[in-house]
Coordinates of C-alpha atoms in Angstrom, one line a residue:
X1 CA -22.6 -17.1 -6.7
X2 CA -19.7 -19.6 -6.6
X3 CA -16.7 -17.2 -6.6
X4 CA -12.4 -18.5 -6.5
X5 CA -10.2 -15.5 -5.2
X6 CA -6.7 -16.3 -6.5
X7 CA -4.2 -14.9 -3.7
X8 CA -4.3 -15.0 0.1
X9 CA -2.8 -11.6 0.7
X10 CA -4.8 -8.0 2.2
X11 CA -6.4 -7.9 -0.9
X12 CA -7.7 -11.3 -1.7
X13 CA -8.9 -11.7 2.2
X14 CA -10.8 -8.4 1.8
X15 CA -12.5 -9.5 -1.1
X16 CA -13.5 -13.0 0.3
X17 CA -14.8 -11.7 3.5
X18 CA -16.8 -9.1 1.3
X19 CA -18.7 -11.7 -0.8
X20 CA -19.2 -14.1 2.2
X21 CA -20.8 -10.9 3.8
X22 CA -22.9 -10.7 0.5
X23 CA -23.5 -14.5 0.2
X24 CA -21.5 -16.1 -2.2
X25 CA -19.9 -19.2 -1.9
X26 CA -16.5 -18.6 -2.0
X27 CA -13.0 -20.6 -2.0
X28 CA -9.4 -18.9 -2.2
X29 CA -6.6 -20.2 -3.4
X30 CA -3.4 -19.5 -1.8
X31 CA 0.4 -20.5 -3.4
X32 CA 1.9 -19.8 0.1
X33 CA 1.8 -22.9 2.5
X34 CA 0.1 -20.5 5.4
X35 CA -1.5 -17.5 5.3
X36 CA 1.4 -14.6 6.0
X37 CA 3.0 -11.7 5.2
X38 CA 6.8 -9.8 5.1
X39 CA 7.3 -8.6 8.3
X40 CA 6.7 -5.2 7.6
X41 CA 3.6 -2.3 8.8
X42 CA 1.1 -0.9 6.5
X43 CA -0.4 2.6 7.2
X44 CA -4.1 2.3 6.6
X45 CA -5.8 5.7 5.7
X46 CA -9.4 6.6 6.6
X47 CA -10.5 5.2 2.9
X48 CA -9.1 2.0 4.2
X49 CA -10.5 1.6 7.2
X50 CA -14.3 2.2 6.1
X51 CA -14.0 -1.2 4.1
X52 CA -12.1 -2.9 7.3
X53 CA -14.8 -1.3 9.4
X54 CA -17.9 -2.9 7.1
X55 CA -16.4 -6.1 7.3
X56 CA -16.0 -6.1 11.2
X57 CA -12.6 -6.6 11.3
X58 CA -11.3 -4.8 14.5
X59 CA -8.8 -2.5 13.2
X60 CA -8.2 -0.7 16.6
X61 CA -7.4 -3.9 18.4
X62 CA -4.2 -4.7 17.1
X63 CA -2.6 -1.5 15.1
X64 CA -1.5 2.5 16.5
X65 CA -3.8 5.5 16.2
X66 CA -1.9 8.2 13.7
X67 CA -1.6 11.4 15.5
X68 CA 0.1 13.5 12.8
X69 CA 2.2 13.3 9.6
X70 CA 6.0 14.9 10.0
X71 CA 8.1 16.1 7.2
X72 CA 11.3 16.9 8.1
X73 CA 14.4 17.6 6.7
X74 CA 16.6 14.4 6.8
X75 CA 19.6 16.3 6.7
X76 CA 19.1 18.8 9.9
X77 CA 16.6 16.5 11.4
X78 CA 14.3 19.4 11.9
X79 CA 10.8 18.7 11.6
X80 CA 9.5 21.2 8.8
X81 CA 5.7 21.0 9.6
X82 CA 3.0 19.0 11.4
X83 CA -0.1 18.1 10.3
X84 CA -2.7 16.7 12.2
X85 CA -4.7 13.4 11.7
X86 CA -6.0 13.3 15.5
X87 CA -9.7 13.8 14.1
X88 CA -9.4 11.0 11.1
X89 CA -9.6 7.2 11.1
X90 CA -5.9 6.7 10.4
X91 CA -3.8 3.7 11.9
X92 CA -0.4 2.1 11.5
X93 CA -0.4 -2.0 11.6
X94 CA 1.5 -4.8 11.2
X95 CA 0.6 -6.8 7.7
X96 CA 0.9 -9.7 9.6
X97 CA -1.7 -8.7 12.0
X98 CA -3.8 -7.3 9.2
X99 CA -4.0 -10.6 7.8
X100 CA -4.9 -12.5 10.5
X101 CA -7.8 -10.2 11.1
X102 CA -9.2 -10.7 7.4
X103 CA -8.6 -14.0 7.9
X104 CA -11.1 -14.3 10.9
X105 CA -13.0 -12.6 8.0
X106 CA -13.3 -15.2 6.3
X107 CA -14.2 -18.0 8.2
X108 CA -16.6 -19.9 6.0
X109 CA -14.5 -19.9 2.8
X110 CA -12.7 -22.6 1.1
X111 CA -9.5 -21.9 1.8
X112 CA -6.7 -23.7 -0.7
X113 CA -2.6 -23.4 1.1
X114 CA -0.3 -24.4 -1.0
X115 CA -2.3 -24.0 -4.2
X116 CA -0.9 -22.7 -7.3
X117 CA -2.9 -22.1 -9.9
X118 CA -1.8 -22.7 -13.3
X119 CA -4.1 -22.0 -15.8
X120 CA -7.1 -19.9 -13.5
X121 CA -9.6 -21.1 -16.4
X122 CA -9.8 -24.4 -14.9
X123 CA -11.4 -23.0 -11.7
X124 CA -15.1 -24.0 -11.3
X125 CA -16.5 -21.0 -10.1
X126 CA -18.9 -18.4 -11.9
X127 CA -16.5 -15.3 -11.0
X128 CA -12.5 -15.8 -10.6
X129 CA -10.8 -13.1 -9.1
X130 CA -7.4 -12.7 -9.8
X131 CA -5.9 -10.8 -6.6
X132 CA -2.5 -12.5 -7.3
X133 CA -0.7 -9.4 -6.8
X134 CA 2.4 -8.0 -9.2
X135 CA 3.5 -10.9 -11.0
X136 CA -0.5 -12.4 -11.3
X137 CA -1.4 -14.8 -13.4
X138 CA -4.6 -13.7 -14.1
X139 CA -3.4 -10.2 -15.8
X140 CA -2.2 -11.8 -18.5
X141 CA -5.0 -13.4 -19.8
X142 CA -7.0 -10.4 -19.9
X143 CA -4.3 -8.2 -21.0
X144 CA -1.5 -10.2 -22.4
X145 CA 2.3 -9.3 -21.1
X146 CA 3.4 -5.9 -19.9
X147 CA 7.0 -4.3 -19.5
X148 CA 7.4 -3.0 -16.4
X149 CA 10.0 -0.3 -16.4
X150 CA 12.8 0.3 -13.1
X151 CA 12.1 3.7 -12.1
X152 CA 16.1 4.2 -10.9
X153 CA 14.5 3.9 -7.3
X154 CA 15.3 1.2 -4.6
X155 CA 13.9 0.4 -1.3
X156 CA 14.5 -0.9 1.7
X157 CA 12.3 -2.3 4.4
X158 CA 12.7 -2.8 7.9
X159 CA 11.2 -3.1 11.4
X160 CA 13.0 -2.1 14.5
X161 CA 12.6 -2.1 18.6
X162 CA 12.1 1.3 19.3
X163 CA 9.2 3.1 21.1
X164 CA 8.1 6.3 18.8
X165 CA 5.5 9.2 18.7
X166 CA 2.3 7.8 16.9
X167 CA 2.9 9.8 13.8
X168 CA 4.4 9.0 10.2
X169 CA 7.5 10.9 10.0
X170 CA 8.8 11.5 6.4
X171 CA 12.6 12.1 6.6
X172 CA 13.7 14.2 3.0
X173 CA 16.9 14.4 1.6
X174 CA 18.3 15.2 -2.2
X175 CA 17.3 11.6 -4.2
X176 CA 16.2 9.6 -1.0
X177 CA 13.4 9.7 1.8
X178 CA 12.9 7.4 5.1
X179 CA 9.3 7.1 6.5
X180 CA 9.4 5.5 10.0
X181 CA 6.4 5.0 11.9
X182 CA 5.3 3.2 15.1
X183 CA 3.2 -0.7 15.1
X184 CA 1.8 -2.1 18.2
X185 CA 4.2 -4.0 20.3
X186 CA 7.1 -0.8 20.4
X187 CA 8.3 -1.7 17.3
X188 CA 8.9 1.0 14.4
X189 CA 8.5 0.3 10.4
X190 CA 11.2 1.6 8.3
X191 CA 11.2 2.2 4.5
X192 CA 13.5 4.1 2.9
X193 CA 14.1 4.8 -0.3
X194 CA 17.0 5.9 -2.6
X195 CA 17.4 6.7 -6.5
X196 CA 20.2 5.0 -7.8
X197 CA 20.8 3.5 -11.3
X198 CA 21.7 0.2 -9.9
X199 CA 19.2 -2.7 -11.0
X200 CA 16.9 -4.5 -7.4
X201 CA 14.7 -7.3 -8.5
X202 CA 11.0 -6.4 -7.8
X203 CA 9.5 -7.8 -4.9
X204 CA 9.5 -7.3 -1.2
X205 CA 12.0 -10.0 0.0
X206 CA 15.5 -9.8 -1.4
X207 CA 17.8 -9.6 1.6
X208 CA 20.5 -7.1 1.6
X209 CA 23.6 -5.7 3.9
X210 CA 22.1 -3.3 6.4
X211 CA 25.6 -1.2 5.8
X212 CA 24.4 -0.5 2.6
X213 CA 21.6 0.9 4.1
X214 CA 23.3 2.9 6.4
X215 CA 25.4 4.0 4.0
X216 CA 23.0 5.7 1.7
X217 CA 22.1 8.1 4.6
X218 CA 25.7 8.7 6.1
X219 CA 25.4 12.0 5.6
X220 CA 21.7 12.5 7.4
X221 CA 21.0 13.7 10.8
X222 CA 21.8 11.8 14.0
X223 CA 18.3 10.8 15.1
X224 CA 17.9 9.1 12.0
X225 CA 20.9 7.8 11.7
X226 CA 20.5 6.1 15.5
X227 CA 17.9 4.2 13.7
X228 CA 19.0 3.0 10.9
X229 CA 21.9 1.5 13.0
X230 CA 19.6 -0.7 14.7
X231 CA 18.8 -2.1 11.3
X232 CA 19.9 -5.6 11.3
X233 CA 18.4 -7.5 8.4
X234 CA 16.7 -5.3 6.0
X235 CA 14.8 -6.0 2.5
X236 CA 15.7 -4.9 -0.1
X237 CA 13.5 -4.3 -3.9
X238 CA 13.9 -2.1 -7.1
X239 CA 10.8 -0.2 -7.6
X240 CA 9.3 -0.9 -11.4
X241 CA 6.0 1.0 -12.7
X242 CA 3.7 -1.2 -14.5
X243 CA 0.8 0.3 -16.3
X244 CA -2.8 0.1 -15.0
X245 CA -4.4 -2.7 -16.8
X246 CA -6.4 -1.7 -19.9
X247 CA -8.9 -4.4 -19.0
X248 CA -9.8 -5.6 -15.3
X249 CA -12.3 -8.3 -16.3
X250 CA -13.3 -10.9 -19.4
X251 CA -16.1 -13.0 -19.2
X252 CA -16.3 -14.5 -15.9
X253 CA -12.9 -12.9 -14.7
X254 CA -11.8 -9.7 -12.8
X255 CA -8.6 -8.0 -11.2
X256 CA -8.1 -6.3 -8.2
X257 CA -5.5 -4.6 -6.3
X258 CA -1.4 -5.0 -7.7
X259 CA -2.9 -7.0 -10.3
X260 CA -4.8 -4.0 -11.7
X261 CA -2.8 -0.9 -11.1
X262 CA 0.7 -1.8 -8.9
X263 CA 1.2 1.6 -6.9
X264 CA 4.6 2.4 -6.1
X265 CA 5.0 3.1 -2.1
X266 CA 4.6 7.3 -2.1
X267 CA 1.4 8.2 -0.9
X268 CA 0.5 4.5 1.4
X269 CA -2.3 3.3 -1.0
X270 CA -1.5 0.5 -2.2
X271 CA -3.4 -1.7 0.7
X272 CA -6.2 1.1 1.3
X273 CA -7.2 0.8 -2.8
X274 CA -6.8 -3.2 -2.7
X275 CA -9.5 -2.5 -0.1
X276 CA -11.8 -0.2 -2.0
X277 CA -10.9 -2.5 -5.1
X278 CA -12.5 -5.9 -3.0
X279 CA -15.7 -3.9 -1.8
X280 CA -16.6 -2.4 -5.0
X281 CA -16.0 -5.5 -7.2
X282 CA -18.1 -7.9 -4.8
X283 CA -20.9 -5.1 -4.8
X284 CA -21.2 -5.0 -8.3
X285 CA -20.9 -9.0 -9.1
X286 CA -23.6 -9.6 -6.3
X287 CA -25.9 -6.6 -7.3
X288 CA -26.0 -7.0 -11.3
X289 CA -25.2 -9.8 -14.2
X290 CA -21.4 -10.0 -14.6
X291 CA -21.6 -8.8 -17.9
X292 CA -23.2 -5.4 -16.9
X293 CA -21.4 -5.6 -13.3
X294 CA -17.9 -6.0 -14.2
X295 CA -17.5 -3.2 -16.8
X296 CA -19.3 -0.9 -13.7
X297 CA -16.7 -2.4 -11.3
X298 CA -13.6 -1.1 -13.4
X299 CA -15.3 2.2 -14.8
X300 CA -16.0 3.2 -11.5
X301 CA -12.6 2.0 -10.0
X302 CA -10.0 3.0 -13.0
X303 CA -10.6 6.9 -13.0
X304 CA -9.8 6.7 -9.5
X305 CA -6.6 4.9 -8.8
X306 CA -4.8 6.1 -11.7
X307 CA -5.3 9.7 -10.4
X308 CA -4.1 8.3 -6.8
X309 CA -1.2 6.7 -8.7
X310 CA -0.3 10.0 -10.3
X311 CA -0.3 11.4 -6.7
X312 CA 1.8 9.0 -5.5
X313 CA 4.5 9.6 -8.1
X314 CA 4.5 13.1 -7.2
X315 CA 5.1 12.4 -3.9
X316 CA 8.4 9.9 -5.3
X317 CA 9.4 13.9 -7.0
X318 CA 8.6 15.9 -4.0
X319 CA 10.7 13.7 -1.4
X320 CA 13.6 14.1 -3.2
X321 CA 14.0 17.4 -4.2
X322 CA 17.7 19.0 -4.1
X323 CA 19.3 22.3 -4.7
X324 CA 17.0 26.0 -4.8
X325 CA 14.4 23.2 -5.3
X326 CA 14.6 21.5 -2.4
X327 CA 15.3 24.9 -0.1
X328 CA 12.1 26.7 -1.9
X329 CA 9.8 24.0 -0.9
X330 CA 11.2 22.9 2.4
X331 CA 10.8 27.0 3.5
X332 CA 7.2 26.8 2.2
X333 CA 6.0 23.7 3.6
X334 CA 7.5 25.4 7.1
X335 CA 5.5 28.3 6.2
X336 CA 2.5 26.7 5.7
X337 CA 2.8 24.8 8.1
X338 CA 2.4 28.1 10.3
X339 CA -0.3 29.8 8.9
X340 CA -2.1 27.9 7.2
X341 CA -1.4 24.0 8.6
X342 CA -5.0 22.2 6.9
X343 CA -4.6 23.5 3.5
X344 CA -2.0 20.7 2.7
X345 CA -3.5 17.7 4.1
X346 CA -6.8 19.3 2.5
X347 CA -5.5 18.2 -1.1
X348 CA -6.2 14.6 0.0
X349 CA -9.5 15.0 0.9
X350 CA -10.6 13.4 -1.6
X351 CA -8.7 10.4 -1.0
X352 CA -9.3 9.7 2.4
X353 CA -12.8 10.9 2.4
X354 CA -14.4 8.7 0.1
X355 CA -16.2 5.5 1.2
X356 CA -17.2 3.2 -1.2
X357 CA -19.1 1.4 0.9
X358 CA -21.8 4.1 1.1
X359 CA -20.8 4.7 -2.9
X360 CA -21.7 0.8 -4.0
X361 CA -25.2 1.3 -1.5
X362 CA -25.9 4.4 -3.9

């Protein structure tokens, strides 16, 4: 099988290296001179890193082992509950270090820098894959234009010095959250984000004052206003929801990742599904005819990332609760987090616990 990956990014790599590892011939085509990403960390959950760990791509090596997830109050600064990843695969990494390792990945590919593909009908290849991210090119052709909608949300991005705890510490206040956690190297990853009805382009690399930054959190406590000062030159990006795609595939093309289903940044799946999205579509197209492998590939993806999606946007509610809201659920996430400190991370299970590598062997 002769298979073109539009798009160079976590999602496009993964799903190179997976049908190299299944014996396709494969080229990817890349609009970006070099191979790179915004320098920015991802969090990559246990779902994640069964795909990373099929493709040998040495996780450990290069990224920080989670220890626990903190929420706390952004206000007081008092951390409101711990819960524990010590006994799950889950590890914070740089995206640029994630890319180089899929890269190494995918050593015996084609690989096109510089390449910007205009019309992805022209490929020669028996399968195109358009992993081309939010704005792809492929999308449209199978679904014809969307209208992405600003959710009144912005965000910024960041990455500081600073030596940290290896957990992910979700900082809550009324209409805005920061989550900061440690990469390799002592640096720390900042996002933070703030509901405003101000209009941010979409994308991940709009620079922006880091006093407006600071300003949007003047009000939190000390510790994380310490590091937000050390903020010199964040990004900034409006946070739109697009619709999953109705249709992920026609004839000899498919969609994976932001091109299917853009997740907004609330529950830190948007890499980890990109993954699942590059193991299960290569499983199918390698197993089965493309016209009985395809439709598998999205009826067994769809169901789940539009219910991961719908967690995620509950997540955007829950951060930013204010008033009797925000005290009722702040006093029982502390409670819970005393008596009963599993049965929240427990509602994830089945996120982080399915492995669709073992799911495409069944």
């Amino acid at each position: 099988m002769r298979v073109a990956v539009i798009g160079g990014g976590i999602g496009g790599l993964a799903c190179a290296a997976a049908f190299l590892r299944f014996g396709a011939d494969v080229s990817i085509y890349e609009q970006a001179p070099a191979l790179r990403e915004v320098g920015a960390g991802v969090q990559i959950t246990p779902n994640g890193a069964r795909v990373l760990a099929a493709l040998d791509v040495p996780l450990s090596a290069r990224s920080v082992k989670a220890r626990a997830v903190v929420p706390t109050s952004a206000r007081s600064g008092r951390a409101l509950a711990r819960f524990d990843l010590s006994n799950k695969t889950y590890r914070f990494v740089h995206r640029a270090d994630l890319i180089d390792m899929l890269a190494a990945a995918c050593r015996g590919a084609d690989l096109h820098l510089g390449a910007r593909i205009d019309d992805p009908a022209e490929l020669d290849a028996d399968l195109i894959v358009g992993a081309d991210g939010l704005h792809s090119r492929v999308r449209p052709l199978l679904n014809g234009a969307d209208a992405p909608f600003f959710t009144g949300q912005v965000a910024w991005r960041a990455v500081i010095e600073a030596d940290a705890a290896p957990e992910a510490r979700v900082w809550m206040a009324p209409k805005r959250h920061v989550v900061t956690y440690p990469l390799r190297g002592g640096r720390l990853n900042i996002v933070a984000v703030q509901e405003r009805s101000a209009w941010a382009a979409e994308g991940w690399n709009h620079p922006d004052d880091a006093a407006n930054l600071r300003a949007a959190f003047r009000d939190c406590a000390p510790d994380l206003q310490a590091l937000l000062e050390r903020v010199e030159a964040p990004l900034l990006w409006g946070l739109f929801r697009h619709p999953v795609a109705s249709a992920w595939h026609k004839t000899n093309m498919a969609l994976l990742g932001d091109a299917a289903h853009p997740t907004l940044p609330f529950l830190a799946q948007g890499a980890n599904l990109a993954l699942e999205d590059a193991w299960s579509l290569a499983a199918h197209a390698v197993a089965a005819p493309l016209d009985t492998a395809l439709p598998a590939y999205q009826a067994t993806r769809a169901p789940r990332v539009t219910r991961a999606i719908a967690a995620a946007n509950a997540n955007a509610r829950n951060y930013h609760l204010s008033g009797p809201a925000r005290l009722i659920a702040h006093t029982g996430l502390a409670v819970l987090g005393r008596v009963a400190p599993n049965l929240i991370p427990s509602r994830l299970d089945w996120l982080y616990d399915y492995d669709v590598t073992a799911a495409s062997k069944g």
